[in-house]
Coordinates of C-alpha atoms in Angstrom, one line a residue:
M1 CA -120.3 -6.8 33.8
I2 CA -120.4 -9.4 36.7
D3 CA -119.1 -12.2 34.5
L4 CA -116.6 -9.9 32.8
W5 CA -115.0 -9.0 36.1
F6 CA -115.0 -12.5 37.3
V7 CA -113.0 -13.5 34.1
I8 CA -110.6 -10.5 34.7
I9 CA -110.0 -11.7 38.3
A10 CA -109.4 -15.2 37.1
F11 CA -107.0 -13.9 34.5
L12 CA -105.1 -11.9 37.2
W13 CA -104.8 -14.9 39.5
T14 CA -103.7 -17.1 36.6
G15 CA -100.9 -14.7 35.7
Y16 CA -99.8 -14.5 39.4
F17 CA -99.6 -18.3 39.8
V18 CA -97.7 -18.8 36.5
L19 CA -95.2 -16.1 37.2
E20 CA -94.8 -16.4 40.9
G21 CA -94.9 -20.1 40.5
F22 CA -91.4 -20.3 39.1
D23 CA -90.3 -17.5 41.5
F24 CA -91.3 -19.8 44.4
G25 CA -89.7 -22.8 42.8
V26 CA -86.3 -21.0 42.2
G27 CA -86.4 -19.7 45.8
M28 CA -86.8 -23.2 47.2
L29 CA -84.3 -24.8 44.9
A30 CA -81.5 -22.3 44.9
P31 CA -79.5 -23.9 47.8
L32 CA -80.0 -27.4 46.4
V33 CA -78.8 -26.7 42.8
S34 CA -76.0 -24.4 43.9
G35 CA -72.6 -25.6 45.0
N36 CA -71.1 -22.3 46.2
A37 CA -71.9 -18.7 46.8
E38 CA -71.4 -17.7 43.2
E39 CA -73.8 -20.3 42.0
R40 CA -76.4 -19.3 44.5
R41 CA -76.2 -15.8 43.2
Q42 CA -76.5 -17.2 39.7
S43 CA -79.7 -19.1 40.6
L44 CA -81.3 -16.2 42.4
Q45 CA -80.4 -13.7 39.7
T46 CA -82.7 -15.5 37.3
I47 CA -85.6 -14.0 39.2
G48 CA -83.8 -10.9 40.5
P49 CA -85.2 -8.5 37.9
V50 CA -88.8 -9.8 37.9
W51 CA -89.8 -11.3 41.2
D52 CA -91.2 -8.0 42.6
G53 CA -93.0 -7.2 39.4
N54 CA -94.6 -10.7 39.5
E55 CA -96.1 -9.9 42.9
V56 CA -98.0 -6.9 41.4
W57 CA -100.3 -9.5 39.9
L58 CA -101.3 -10.6 43.4
I59 CA -101.9 -7.0 44.5
T60 CA -104.0 -6.4 41.4
A61 CA -106.0 -9.6 41.7
V62 CA -106.8 -8.9 45.4
G63 CA -107.6 -5.3 44.7
A64 CA -110.0 -6.3 41.8
M65 CA -111.8 -8.7 44.1
F66 CA -112.2 -6.0 46.7
A67 CA -113.6 -3.5 44.2
A68 CA -115.7 -5.8 42.0
F69 CA -116.9 -8.4 44.6
P70 CA -116.5 -6.9 48.1
A71 CA -118.7 -9.6 49.8
W72 CA -116.6 -12.4 48.1
Y73 CA -113.3 -10.6 49.1
A74 CA -114.5 -10.2 52.7
G75 CA -115.7 -13.8 53.0
V76 CA -112.5 -15.3 51.6
F77 CA -110.0 -13.3 53.5
S78 CA -111.9 -13.4 56.8
S79 CA -112.5 -17.2 56.5
Y80 CA -108.8 -17.8 55.8
Y81 CA -107.3 -15.0 57.8
L82 CA -104.5 -16.9 59.4
P83 CA -103.3 -18.6 56.2
V84 CA -103.4 -15.3 54.3
V85 CA -101.4 -13.6 57.1
L86 CA -98.8 -16.4 56.8
V87 CA -98.7 -15.9 53.1
L88 CA -97.9 -12.2 53.6
V89 CA -95.3 -13.1 56.2
G90 CA -93.7 -15.5 53.8
L91 CA -93.6 -12.9 51.0
I92 CA -92.1 -10.3 53.3
V93 CA -89.4 -12.7 54.5
R94 CA -88.6 -13.7 51.0
G95 CA -88.4 -10.1 49.8
V96 CA -86.1 -9.2 52.7
G97 CA -83.9 -12.2 52.0
L98 CA -83.6 -11.4 48.3
E99 CA -82.8 -7.7 48.9
W100 CA -80.4 -8.1 51.8
R101 CA -78.4 -11.2 50.8
G102 CA -76.0 -9.0 48.8
K103 CA -75.6 -6.5 51.6
V104 CA -74.5 -8.7 54.5
A105 CA -71.3 -10.5 55.2
S106 CA -72.9 -13.9 55.6
P107 CA -76.1 -14.4 53.6
R108 CA -77.0 -17.8 55.0
W109 CA -80.0 -16.5 57.0
C110 CA -81.1 -14.5 54.0
D111 CA -81.0 -17.7 51.9
L112 CA -83.0 -19.6 54.5
G113 CA -85.6 -16.8 54.5
V114 CA -85.9 -17.0 50.7
V115 CA -86.5 -20.8 50.9
A116 CA -89.1 -20.5 53.7
G117 CA -90.7 -17.4 52.2
S118 CA -91.1 -19.3 48.9
A119 CA -92.3 -22.6 50.3
L120 CA -94.9 -21.1 52.7
P121 CA -97.0 -19.2 50.1
A122 CA -96.6 -22.0 47.5
F123 CA -98.2 -24.4 49.9
L124 CA -100.8 -22.1 51.4
W125 CA -102.3 -20.8 48.2
G126 CA -103.1 -24.3 47.2
A127 CA -104.5 -25.1 50.6
I128 CA -106.7 -21.9 50.6
F129 CA -108.2 -22.5 47.1
A130 CA -108.8 -26.3 47.8
G131 CA -110.5 -25.3 51.1
L132 CA -112.7 -22.9 49.2
L133 CA -113.7 -25.6 46.8
F134 CA -114.1 -28.6 49.1
G135 CA -114.2 -27.3 52.6
R136 CA -112.3 -30.2 54.1
P137 CA -108.9 -30.2 55.9
L138 CA -107.6 -33.2 53.9
A139 CA -108.5 -31.5 50.6
A140 CA -106.7 -28.4 51.7
L141 CA -103.5 -30.4 52.6
L142 CA -103.7 -32.1 49.3
G143 CA -104.2 -28.8 47.4
G144 CA -101.2 -27.4 49.2
A145 CA -99.0 -30.4 48.4
F146 CA -100.0 -30.0 44.7
T147 CA -99.2 -26.4 44.4
L148 CA -95.9 -26.9 46.3
A149 CA -94.8 -29.7 44.0
V150 CA -95.9 -27.9 40.8
C151 CA -94.0 -24.7 41.9
V152 CA -90.8 -26.7 42.5
L153 CA -91.2 -28.4 39.1
H154 CA -92.0 -25.0 37.4
G155 CA -89.0 -23.4 39.0
A156 CA -86.6 -26.2 38.2
V157 CA -87.5 -26.1 34.5
F158 CA -87.2 -22.3 34.6
L159 CA -83.7 -22.7 36.0
T160 CA -82.7 -25.0 33.2
L161 CA -83.7 -22.3 30.7
K162 CA -82.0 -19.4 32.5
T163 CA -78.7 -20.8 33.7
T164 CA -75.6 -22.5 32.4
G165 CA -73.0 -25.0 33.7
P166 CA -73.4 -27.0 36.9
V167 CA -76.5 -25.2 38.1
R168 CA -78.3 -26.0 34.8
R169 CA -77.4 -29.7 35.1
R170 CA -78.5 -29.9 38.7
A171 CA -81.7 -28.0 37.9
R172 CA -82.5 -30.6 35.3
V173 CA -82.0 -33.4 37.8
A174 CA -84.3 -31.5 40.2
A175 CA -86.9 -31.1 37.5
M176 CA -87.0 -34.8 36.8
A177 CA -87.3 -35.6 40.6
A178 CA -90.0 -32.9 41.0
S179 CA -92.0 -34.3 38.1
A180 CA -92.0 -37.8 39.7
V181 CA -93.8 -36.2 42.7
A182 CA -95.9 -33.6 40.9
V183 CA -97.7 -35.9 38.5
P184 CA -99.1 -38.5 41.0
V185 CA -100.0 -35.7 43.4
A186 CA -101.8 -33.9 40.6
V187 CA -103.8 -37.1 39.9
F188 CA -105.1 -37.1 43.5
A189 CA -105.6 -33.4 43.8
L190 CA -107.3 -32.7 40.4
S191 CA -109.4 -35.8 40.0
G192 CA -111.8 -34.3 42.6
L193 CA -112.6 -31.6 40.1
G194 CA -113.3 -34.0 37.2
T195 CA -113.5 -31.2 34.6
L196 CA -111.9 -31.1 31.2
P197 CA -109.3 -28.4 32.2
A198 CA -108.3 -30.4 35.2
L199 CA -107.8 -33.5 33.1
V200 CA -105.8 -31.6 30.5
A201 CA -103.7 -30.1 33.3
M202 CA -102.7 -33.6 34.4
A203 CA -101.8 -34.5 30.9
A204 CA -99.7 -31.3 30.6
L205 CA -97.7 -32.3 33.7
A206 CA -97.1 -35.7 32.3
A207 CA -96.0 -34.2 29.0
A208 CA -93.6 -31.9 30.9
T209 CA -92.0 -35.0 32.4
A210 CA -91.4 -36.5 29.0
L211 CA -90.1 -33.2 27.6
I212 CA -87.6 -32.8 30.5
W213 CA -86.2 -36.3 29.8
R214 CA -85.9 -35.4 26.1
R215 CA -84.1 -32.1 27.1
R216 CA -86.8 -30.0 25.4
E217 CA -86.6 -27.4 28.2
G218 CA -88.6 -24.6 26.4
W219 CA -91.5 -26.9 25.7
A220 CA -91.3 -28.4 29.2
F221 CA -91.7 -24.9 30.6
A222 CA -94.6 -24.2 28.3
A223 CA -96.2 -27.5 29.6
T224 CA -95.8 -26.6 33.3
A225 CA -97.1 -23.1 32.7
G226 CA -100.0 -24.6 30.8
A227 CA -100.7 -27.0 33.6
I228 CA -100.9 -24.0 36.0
V229 CA -103.2 -22.1 33.6
L230 CA -105.5 -25.1 33.2
T231 CA -105.6 -25.8 36.9
T232 CA -106.5 -22.2 37.7
L233 CA -109.2 -22.3 35.0
A234 CA -110.7 -25.5 36.6
V235 CA -110.7 -23.8 40.0
F236 CA -112.4 -20.7 38.8
V237 CA -115.0 -22.6 36.7
E238 CA -116.1 -24.2 40.0
L239 CA -116.0 -20.9 41.9
H240 CA -118.2 -19.2 39.3
A241 CA -121.2 -21.2 40.4
R242 CA -120.5 -20.9 44.1
P243 CA -117.7 -18.4 45.2
L244 CA -118.6 -19.1 48.8
P245 CA -121.2 -21.3 50.5
G246 CA -124.6 -19.5 50.4
L247 CA -123.2 -16.7 48.1
T248 CA -123.7 -16.1 44.4
L249 CA -121.6 -13.8 42.2
A250 CA -124.6 -11.5 41.7
E251 CA -125.0 -11.2 45.5
A252 CA -121.2 -10.6 46.0
A253 CA -120.8 -8.0 43.2
S254 CA -120.6 -4.2 43.4
G255 CA -123.2 -2.1 41.8
P256 CA -123.4 -1.4 38.0
Y257 CA -121.8 2.1 38.3
T258 CA -118.8 0.8 40.2
L259 CA -118.3 -2.1 37.7
T260 CA -118.6 0.3 34.8
M261 CA -116.0 2.7 36.3
L262 CA -113.7 -0.3 37.0
S263 CA -114.0 -1.4 33.4
W264 CA -112.8 1.9 32.0
I265 CA -109.9 2.0 34.5
G266 CA -108.9 -1.6 33.6
L267 CA -109.3 -0.9 29.8
I268 CA -106.8 2.0 30.1
T269 CA -104.2 0.6 32.6
L270 CA -104.1 -3.2 32.0
P271 CA -102.6 -3.0 28.4
F272 CA -99.8 -0.8 29.7
V273 CA -99.0 -3.2 32.5
L274 CA -98.9 -6.2 30.2
V275 CA -96.7 -4.4 27.7
Y276 CA -94.3 -3.2 30.4
Q277 CA -93.9 -6.6 32.0
G278 CA -93.5 -8.3 28.6
W279 CA -90.8 -5.8 27.8
T280 CA -89.0 -6.6 31.1
Y281 CA -88.9 -10.3 30.3
W282 CA -87.6 -9.6 26.9
V283 CA -84.8 -7.4 28.2
F284 CA -83.7 -10.1 30.7
R285 CA -84.3 -13.0 28.4
K286 CA -80.6 -14.3 28.3
R287 CA -79.1 -17.0 30.4
V288 CA -77.4 -16.0 33.7
R289 CA -73.8 -17.2 33.9
V290 CA -71.4 -17.4 36.9
G291 CA -69.3 -14.3 37.1
A292 CA -71.9 -12.2 35.3
V293 CA -74.0 -11.5 38.4

């Protein structure tokens, strides 16, 4: 049960980073790839139907940590209290910006909030998990730089898949520029792990660069998503042995009865969540065009 729930939590964090990763990237890039107000609406509309649903993965991941491994949850969120609060502030500011920008006369401050509210969590999540693994400020900064660069790349590729016209062309340029940063940063950030998933994640980012140049946008998006999955896997493989200094998973876990009840709840609810979110992405699968938003 302990290992099962660790795998479930790793799966939930992976889903969050893959889905919110392109949300963060689009939020940061929207002003750069858009030449006017209509194009900014076009860019942000690509995540408009899904961004709030993607955040449910974070709520579920944190809730599962709290229920299945309360000592781990308490240790992580008390040790990184300030960064976690800043993540929440960023998510709130981004949400307000996305919801209010269509309801105010001048959305400039809303757009600025979306950029800042996307960049802050994208950087801080990497810093937090790097801090958990290595416990050094330099490693945390490098981890933050890695997740920030990968989110920008992931979001740029997503924009090339979901938009048309000038925004799509600018997003492709942004993806090529982001890949030139993300790949070398990944080499420095992931080489410290030295595991097979980390090495394959670096290869996936390099493949994404080649695919972007060849205009294979769908495969490039699969490569960036795969790099995020493999990086998260590498992180949780390390955390399995030592989730916190001086703490094992067995010591951090709830009792057998609690884990059994959680398993039944997850078995009933998780498939419905996955099916519903998959259906949402299917409904909104078409490209977003100027004038249609």
